[in-house]
Coordinates of C-alpha atoms in Angstrom, one line a residue:
Chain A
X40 CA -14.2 33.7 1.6
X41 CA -13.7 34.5 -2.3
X42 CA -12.6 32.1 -4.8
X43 CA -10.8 33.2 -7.7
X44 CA -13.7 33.5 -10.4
X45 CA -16.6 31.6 -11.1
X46 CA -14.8 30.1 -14.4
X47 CA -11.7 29.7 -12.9
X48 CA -13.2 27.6 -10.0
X49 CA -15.2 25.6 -12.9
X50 CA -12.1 24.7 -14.4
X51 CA -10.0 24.1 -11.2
X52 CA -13.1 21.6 -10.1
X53 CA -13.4 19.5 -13.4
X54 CA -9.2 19.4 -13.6
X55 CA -9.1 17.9 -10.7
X56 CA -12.1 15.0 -11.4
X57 CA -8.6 13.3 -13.7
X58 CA -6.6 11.0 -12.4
X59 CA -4.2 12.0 -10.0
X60 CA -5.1 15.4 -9.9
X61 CA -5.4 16.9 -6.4
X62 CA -6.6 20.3 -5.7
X63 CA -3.7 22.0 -5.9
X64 CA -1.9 20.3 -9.1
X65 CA -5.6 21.4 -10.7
X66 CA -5.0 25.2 -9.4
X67 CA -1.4 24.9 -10.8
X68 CA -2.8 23.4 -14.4
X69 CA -5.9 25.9 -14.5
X70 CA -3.1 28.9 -14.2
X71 CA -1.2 27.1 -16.5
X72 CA -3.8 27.4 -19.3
X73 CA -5.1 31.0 -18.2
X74 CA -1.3 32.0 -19.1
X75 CA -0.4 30.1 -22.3
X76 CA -1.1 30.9 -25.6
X77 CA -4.6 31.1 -27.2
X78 CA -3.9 29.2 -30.0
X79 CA -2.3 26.4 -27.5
X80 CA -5.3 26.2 -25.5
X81 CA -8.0 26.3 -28.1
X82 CA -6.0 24.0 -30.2
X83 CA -5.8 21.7 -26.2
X84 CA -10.0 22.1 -26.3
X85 CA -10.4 21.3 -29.9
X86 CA -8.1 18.2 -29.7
X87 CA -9.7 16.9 -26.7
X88 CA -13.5 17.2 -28.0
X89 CA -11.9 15.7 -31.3
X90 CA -10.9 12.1 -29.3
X91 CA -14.3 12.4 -27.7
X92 CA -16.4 12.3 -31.2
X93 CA -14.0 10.6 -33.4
X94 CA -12.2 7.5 -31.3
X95 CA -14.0 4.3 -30.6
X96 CA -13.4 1.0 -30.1
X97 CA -12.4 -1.7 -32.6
X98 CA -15.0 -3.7 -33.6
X99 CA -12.9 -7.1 -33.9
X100 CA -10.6 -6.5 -31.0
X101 CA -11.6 -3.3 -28.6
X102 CA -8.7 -1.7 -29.4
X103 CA -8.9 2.0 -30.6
X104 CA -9.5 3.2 -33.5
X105 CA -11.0 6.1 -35.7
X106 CA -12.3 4.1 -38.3
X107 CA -14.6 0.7 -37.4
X108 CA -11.6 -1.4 -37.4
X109 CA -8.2 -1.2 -36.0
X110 CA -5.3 -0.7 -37.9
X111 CA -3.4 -4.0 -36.4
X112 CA -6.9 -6.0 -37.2
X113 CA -6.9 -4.0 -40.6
X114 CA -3.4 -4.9 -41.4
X115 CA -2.9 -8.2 -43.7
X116 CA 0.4 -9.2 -42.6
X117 CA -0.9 -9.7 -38.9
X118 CA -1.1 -13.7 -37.8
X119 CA -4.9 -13.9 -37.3
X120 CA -4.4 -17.1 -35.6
X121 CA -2.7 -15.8 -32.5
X122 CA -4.6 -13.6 -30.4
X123 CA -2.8 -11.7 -27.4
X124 CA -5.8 -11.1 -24.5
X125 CA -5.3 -8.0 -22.6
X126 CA -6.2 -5.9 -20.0
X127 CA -6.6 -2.4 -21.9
X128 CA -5.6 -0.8 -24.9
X129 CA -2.7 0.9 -22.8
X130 CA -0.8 -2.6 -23.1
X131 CA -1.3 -3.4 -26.8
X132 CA 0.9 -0.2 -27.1
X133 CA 3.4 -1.5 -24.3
X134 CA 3.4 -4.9 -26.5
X135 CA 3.9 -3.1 -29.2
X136 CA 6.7 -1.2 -28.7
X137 CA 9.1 -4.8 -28.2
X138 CA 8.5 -5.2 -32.4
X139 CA 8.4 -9.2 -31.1
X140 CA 4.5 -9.5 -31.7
X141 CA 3.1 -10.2 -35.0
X142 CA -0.4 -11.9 -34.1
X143 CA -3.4 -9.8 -33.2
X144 CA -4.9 -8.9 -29.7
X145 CA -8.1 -8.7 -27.8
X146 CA -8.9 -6.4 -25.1
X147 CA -10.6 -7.1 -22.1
X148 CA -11.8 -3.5 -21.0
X149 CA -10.4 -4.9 -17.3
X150 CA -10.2 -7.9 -15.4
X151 CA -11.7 -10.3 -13.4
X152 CA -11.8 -8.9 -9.7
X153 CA -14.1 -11.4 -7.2
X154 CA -12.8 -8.4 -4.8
X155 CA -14.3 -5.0 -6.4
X156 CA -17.0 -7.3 -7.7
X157 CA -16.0 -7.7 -11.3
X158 CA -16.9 -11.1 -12.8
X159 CA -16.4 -12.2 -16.4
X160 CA -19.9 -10.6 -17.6
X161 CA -18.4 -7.4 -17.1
X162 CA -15.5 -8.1 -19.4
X163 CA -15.4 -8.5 -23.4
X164 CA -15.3 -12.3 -23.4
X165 CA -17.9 -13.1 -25.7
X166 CA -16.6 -11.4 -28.7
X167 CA -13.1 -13.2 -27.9
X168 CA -14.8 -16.6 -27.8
X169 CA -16.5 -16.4 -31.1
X170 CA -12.9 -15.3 -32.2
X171 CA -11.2 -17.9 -31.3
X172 CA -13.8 -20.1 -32.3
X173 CA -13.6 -18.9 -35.7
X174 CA -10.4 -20.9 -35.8
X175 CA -6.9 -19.0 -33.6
X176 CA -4.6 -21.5 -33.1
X177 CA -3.0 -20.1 -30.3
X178 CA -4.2 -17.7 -27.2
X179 CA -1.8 -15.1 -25.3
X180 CA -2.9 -14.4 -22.2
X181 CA -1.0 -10.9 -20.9
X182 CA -3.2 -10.5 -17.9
X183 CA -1.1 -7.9 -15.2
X184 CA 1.0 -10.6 -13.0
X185 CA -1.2 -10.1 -9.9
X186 CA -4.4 -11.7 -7.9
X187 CA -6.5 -10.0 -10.7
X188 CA -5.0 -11.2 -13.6
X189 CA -4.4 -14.9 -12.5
X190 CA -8.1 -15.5 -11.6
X191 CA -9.0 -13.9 -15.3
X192 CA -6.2 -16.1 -16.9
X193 CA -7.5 -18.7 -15.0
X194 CA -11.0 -18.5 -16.1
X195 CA -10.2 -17.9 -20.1
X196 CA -8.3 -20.6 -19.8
X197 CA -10.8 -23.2 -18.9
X198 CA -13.5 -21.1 -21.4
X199 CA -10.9 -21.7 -24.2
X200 CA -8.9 -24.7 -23.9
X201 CA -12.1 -27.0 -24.9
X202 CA -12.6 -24.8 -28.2
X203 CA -8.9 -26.0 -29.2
X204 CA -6.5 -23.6 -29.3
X205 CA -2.8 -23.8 -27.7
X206 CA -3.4 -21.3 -24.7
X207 CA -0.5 -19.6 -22.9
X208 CA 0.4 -17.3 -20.4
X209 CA 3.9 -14.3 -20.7
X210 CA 6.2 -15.1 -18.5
X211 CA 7.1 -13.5 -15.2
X212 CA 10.1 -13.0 -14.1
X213 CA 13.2 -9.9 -13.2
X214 CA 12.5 -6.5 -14.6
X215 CA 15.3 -6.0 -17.1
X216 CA 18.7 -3.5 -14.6
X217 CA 16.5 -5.2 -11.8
X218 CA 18.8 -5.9 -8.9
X219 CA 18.3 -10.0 -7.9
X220 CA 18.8 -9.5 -4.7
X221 CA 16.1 -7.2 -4.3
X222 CA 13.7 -9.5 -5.4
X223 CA 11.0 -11.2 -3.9
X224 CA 10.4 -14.9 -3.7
X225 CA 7.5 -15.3 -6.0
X226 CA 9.2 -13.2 -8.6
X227 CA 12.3 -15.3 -8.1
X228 CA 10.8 -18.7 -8.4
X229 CA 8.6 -17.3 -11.3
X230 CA 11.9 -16.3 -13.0
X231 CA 13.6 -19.7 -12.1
X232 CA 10.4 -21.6 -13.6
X233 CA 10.6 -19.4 -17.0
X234 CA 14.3 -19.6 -17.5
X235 CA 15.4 -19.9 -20.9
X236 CA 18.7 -21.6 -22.4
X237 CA 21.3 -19.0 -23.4
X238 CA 22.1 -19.2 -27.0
X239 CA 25.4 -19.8 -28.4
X240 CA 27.7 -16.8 -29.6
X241 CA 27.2 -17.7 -33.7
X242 CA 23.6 -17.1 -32.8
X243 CA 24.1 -13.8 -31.7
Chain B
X154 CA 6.7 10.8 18.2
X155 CA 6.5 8.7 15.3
X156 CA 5.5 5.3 16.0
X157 CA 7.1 2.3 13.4
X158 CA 5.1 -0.9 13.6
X159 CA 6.7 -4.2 12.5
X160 CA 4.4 -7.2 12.1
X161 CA 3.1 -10.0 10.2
X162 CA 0.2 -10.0 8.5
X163 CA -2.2 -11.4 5.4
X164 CA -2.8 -9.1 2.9
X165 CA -6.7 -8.7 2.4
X166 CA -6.9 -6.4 -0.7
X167 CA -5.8 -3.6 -2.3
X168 CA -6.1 -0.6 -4.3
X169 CA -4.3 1.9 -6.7
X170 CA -3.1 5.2 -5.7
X171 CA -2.1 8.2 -7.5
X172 CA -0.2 7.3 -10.4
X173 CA 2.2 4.9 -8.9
X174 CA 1.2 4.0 -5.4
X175 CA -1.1 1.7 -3.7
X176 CA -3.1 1.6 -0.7
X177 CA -2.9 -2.2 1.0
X178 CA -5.2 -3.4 3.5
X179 CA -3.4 -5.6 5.5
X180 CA -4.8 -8.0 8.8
X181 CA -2.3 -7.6 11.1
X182 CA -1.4 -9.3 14.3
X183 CA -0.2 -6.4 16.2
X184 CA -2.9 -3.4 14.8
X185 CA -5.4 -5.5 13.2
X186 CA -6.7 -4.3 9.9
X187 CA -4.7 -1.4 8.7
X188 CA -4.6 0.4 5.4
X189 CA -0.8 1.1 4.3
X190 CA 0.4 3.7 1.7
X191 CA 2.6 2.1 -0.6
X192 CA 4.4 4.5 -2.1
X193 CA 5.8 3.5 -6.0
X194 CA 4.3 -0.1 -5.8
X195 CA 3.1 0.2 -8.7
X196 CA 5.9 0.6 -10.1
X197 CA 8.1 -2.2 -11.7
X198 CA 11.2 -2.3 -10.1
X199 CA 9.4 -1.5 -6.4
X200 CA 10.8 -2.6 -3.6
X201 CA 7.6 -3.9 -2.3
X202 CA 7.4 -6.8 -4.7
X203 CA 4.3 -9.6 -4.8
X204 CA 4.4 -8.6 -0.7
X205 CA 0.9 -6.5 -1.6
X206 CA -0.5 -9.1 -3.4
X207 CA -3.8 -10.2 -1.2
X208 CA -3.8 -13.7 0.1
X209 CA 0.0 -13.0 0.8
X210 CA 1.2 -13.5 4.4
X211 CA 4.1 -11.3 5.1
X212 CA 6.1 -8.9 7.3
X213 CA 5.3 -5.7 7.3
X214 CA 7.1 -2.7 8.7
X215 CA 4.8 0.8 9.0
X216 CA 4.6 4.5 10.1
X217 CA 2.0 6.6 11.2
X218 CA 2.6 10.1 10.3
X219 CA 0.3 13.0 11.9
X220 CA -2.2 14.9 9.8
X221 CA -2.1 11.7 7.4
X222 CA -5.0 9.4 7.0
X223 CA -3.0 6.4 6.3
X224 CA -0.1 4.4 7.7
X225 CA 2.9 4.2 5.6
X226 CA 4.7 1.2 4.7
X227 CA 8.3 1.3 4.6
X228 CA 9.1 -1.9 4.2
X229 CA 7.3 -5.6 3.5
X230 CA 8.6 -9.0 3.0
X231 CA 7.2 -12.4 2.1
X232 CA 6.2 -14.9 4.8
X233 CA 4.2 -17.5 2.6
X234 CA 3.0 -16.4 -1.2
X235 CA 1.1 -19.0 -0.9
X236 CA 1.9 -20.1 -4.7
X237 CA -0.4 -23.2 -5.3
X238 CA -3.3 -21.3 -3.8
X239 CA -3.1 -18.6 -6.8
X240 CA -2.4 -21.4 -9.2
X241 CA -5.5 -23.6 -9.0
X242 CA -8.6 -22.0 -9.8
X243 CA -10.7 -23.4 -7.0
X244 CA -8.8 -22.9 -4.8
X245 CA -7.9 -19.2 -5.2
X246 CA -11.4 -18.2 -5.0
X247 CA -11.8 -19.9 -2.2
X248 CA -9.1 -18.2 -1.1
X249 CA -10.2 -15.1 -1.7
X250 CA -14.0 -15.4 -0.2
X251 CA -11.7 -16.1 2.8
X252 CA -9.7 -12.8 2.8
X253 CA -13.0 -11.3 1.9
X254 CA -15.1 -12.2 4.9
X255 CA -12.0 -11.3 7.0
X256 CA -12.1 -7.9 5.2
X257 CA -15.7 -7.5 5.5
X258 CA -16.3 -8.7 9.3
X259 CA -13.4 -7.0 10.7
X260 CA -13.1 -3.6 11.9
X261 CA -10.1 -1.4 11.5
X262 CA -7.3 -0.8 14.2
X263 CA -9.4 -3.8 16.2
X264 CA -6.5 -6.0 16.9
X265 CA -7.3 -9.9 17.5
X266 CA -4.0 -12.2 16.8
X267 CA -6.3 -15.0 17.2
X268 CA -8.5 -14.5 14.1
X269 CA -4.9 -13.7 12.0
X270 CA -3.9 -17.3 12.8
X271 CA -7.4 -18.7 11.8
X272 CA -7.0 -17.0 8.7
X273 CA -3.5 -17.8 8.3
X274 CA -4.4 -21.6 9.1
X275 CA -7.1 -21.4 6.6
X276 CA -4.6 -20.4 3.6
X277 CA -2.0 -23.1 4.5
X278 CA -4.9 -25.5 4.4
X279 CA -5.5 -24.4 1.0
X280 CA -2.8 -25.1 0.0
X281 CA -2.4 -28.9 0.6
X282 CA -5.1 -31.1 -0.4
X283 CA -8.0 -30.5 1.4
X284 CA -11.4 -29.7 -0.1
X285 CA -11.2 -26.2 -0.2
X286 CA -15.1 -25.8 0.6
X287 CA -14.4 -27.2 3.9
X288 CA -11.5 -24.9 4.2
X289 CA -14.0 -21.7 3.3
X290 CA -16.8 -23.6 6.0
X291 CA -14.4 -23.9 8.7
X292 CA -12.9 -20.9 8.0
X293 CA -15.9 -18.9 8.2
X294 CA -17.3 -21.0 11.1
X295 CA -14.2 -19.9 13.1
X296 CA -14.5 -16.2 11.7
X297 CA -18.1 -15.8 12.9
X298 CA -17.1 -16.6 15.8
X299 CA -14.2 -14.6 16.6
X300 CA -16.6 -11.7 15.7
X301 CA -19.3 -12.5 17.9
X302 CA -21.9 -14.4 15.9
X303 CA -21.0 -18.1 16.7
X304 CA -23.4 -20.4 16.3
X305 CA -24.9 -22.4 18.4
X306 CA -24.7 -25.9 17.6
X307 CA -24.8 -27.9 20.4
X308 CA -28.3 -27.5 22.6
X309 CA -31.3 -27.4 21.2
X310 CA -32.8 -24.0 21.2
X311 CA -36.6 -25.2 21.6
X312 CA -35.7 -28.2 24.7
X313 CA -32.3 -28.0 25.2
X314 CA -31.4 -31.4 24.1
X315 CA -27.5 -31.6 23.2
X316 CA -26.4 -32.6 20.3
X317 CA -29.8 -33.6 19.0
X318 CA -29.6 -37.2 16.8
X319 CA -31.0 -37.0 13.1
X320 CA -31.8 -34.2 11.0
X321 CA -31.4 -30.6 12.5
X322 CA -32.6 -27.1 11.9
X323 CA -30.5 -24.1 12.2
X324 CA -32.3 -20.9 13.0
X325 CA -30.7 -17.8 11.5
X326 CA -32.8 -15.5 13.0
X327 CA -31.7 -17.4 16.8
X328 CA -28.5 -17.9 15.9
X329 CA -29.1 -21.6 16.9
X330 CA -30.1 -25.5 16.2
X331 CA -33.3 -26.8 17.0
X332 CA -33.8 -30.4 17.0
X333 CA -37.0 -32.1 14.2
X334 CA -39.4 -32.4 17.1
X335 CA -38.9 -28.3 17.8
X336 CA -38.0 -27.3 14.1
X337 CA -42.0 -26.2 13.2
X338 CA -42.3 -24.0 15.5
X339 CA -39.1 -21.8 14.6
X340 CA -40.0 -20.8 11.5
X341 CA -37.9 -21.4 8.5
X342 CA -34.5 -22.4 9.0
X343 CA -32.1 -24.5 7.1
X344 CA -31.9 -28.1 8.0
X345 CA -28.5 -29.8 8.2
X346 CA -28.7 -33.7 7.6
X347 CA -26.8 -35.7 10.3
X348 CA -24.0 -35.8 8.3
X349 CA -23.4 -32.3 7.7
X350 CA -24.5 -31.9 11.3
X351 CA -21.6 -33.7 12.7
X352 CA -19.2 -32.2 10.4
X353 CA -20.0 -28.8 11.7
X354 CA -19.4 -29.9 15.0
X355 CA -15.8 -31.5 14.1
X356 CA -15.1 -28.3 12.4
X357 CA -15.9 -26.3 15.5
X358 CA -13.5 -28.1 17.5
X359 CA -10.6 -29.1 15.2
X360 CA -7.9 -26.2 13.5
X361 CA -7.7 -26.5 10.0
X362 CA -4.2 -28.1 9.5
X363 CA -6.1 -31.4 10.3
X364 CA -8.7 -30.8 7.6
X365 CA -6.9 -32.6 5.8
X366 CA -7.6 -36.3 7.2
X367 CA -11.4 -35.6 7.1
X368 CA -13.5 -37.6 4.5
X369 CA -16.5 -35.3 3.7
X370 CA -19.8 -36.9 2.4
X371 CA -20.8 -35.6 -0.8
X372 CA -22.4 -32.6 -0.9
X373 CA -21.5 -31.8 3.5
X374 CA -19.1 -29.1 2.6
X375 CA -21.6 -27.4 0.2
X376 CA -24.2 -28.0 2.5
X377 CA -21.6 -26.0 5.7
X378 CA -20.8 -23.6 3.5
X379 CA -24.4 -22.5 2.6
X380 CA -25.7 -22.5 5.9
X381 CA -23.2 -20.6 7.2
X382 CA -23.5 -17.6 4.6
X383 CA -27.0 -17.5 5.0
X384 CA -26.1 -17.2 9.6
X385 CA -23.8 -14.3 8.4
X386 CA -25.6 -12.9 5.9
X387 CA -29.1 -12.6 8.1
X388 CA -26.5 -11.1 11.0
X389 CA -24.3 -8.9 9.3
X390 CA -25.9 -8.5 5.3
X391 CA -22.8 -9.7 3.8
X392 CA -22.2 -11.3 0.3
X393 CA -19.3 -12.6 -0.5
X394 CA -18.6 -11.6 -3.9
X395 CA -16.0 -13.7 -4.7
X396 CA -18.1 -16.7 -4.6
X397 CA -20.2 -15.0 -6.8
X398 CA -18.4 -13.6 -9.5
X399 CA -16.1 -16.7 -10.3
X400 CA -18.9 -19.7 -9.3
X401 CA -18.1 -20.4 -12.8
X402 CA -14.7 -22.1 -11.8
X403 CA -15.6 -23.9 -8.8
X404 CA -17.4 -26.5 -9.7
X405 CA -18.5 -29.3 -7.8
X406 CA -15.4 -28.4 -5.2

């Protein structure tokens, strides 16, 4: 049996190494490219081996960054003293998008998973010790609400506490056009523990 | 025709799928182990909820489709969450070493309801006060022996004394006590003070709701819990990685 080329096949193969990508999505994306513009797909190639050379990790908070420092570590107006701990750099961008945050964060690279055999040496928690020791007065912790992220919240928590800062957890709750009735217990109680008094209508 | 499976189960672990799915291994009464394709549970507003969290006990309705590795989960509800397990450090890695023996000594599609209620009565114990290294020792007393590698702790493996008095040793590579007058010549072993001794023996007889009235020496659950990694780990080579990776917030347990 033929394939369709020996480059083609090369590209189908390492398309389908990313996330999510099964053989036939790869064949679909590998046409895809074979068909579109030059200028798209060299300007696609060059882009990619651009991220590869020139992004890195922040040297205060592992977030990305082109330079050696973030621009949220760089910028002055940012509340040093609050540090939000998260998973990846994906959720500094999900945190950033409410506008509510104006403290800095530290990324974990992962979590704590006894199960896949991740422990806390596997995770950036040094770096956000000597932070904190250097004086936050309040930790964030926005671990994923799941088995994962309660064990690493958990353990930062009794790493942190005895170095003096306020440490806290986000709150759990509905999803926001979440149905109530659709929800399970835990989220339910979760939301009933974190309720929140409804302001008056001169405070809107 | 396609068969749909509705049973209660404890959620062992998990892992992502795709972009928005998960695949759950559940130990189920009516199947035993299963993986189930959770389709969207990633997702926010899934239907599936904190049900595909592991150390969850719930109800769980599946499908097995031809030409498909997996079952497919249609549906799951909460039983217990088992809330003041996840919310107490020791006590949810405990917690977890138990769901992670059971996932690790359990075959797939291998159905036995009696090691689901064992597991079951190990996370309610958990739960309430009770040291939660006994809970892990009897648990995983009661697991090796639902898979075929109980103990023995009654006779005497050299003279066939029962229930020797004193100090005993425990074989791994016999699967057995001897008593201190045969201990030299079995080799090494790992020897149980009386105390622990008789503790292992209550725990092989009692369930674990009524782990809760026992008063442990210090040091007898530790003591359990050791022997009875090193039994399974000469028998079977596991490690329970749980234990391992967040010893840090056990402590003294």
């Amino acid at each position: 049996m033929y394939g369709y080329t020996r480059l083609m096949d090369h590209l189908i193969n390492e398309l389908t190494k990313m996330p999510g990508v099964g053989r036939k999505s790869g064949q679909r994306l590998a046409f895809y490219l074979l068909k579109a513009d030059d200028e798209y797909v060299l300007g696609l190639a060059d882009a990619m081996r651009r991220v590869k050379e020139g992004v890195r990790f922040c040297g205060e908070c592992g977030n990305l960054t082109e330079g050696d420092i973030c621009a949220i570590c760089a910028d002055e107006d940012r509340d040093k003293s609050v540090i939000c701990v998260v998973e990846d750099p994906q959720d500094v961008q999900a945190l950033e998008k409410t506008g509510q945050y104006t403290g800095v964060y530290h990324v974990l690279m992962g979590a704590i998973s006894p199960l896949d055999g991740i422990g806390p040496e596997d995770l950036e928690i040094s770096r956000l010790v000597e932070r904190v020791a250097e004086g936050a007065k309040e930790v964030i912790i926005a671990t994923d609400p799941d088995v994962e992220g309660d064990a690493t919240a958990h353990y930062l928590a009794q790493l942190l506490r005895p170095l003096g800062p306020k440490v806290s957890r986000i709150a759990r709750g509905l999803p926001v056009g979440g149905d109530l009735r659709y929800a399970d217990e835990v989220t339910l109680g979760k939301a009933l523990a974190g309720r929140t008094e409804l302001l008056g209508s001169s405070d809107f | 025709m396609r068969e749909i499976i509705r049973t209660e189960g404890v959620v062992l672990k998990r892992r992502d799928f795709g972009e928005t799915s998960r695949v759950v291994v559940v130990y189920t009464y009516r199947k035993g182990k299963v993986q189930l394709l959770a389709k969207g549970a990633r997702r926010p507003k899934s239907k599936f909820g904190a049900a595909l969290e592991p150390l969850t006990l719930g109800e769980y309705v599946f499908y097995y489709r031809e030409a498909k590795d997996l079952y497919t989960l249609s549906e799951a509800d909460i039983v217990r969450s088992y809330q003041r397990v996840r919310e107490d450090a020791p006590r949810l890695v405990y917690g977890l070493a138990c769901v992670e023996a059971a996932d690790k000594l359990t075959r797939e599609l291998d159905p036995d309801p009696r090691s689901v209620r064992v597991l079951g009565g190990a996370l309610d114990a958990l739960g309430t006060g009770t040291s939660p290294r006994l809970v892990l020792g009897h648990y995983l007393l009661h697991l090796a022996s639902g898979v075929g590698f109980r103990p023995e702790l009654i006779t005497c493996k050299g003279c066939g004394t029962v229930r020797p008095a004193g100090a005993v040793t425990f074989s791994p590579a016999d699967g057995a006590i001897v008593c201190d007058k045969c201990a030299s010549g079995f080799g090494d072993g790992v020897v149980l003070k009386p105390g622990a001794y008789n503790l292992l023996l209550f725990l092989s007889e009692v369930p674990a709701a009524k782990l809760s009235r026992v008063k442990i020496a210090s040091g007898a659950a530790a003591q359990i819990t050791s022997f009875l990694l090193a039994h399974l780990r000469y028998h079977t080579d596991i490690e329970l990685r749980a234990l391992k990776s967040l010893g840090a917030l056990v402590g003294s347990g």
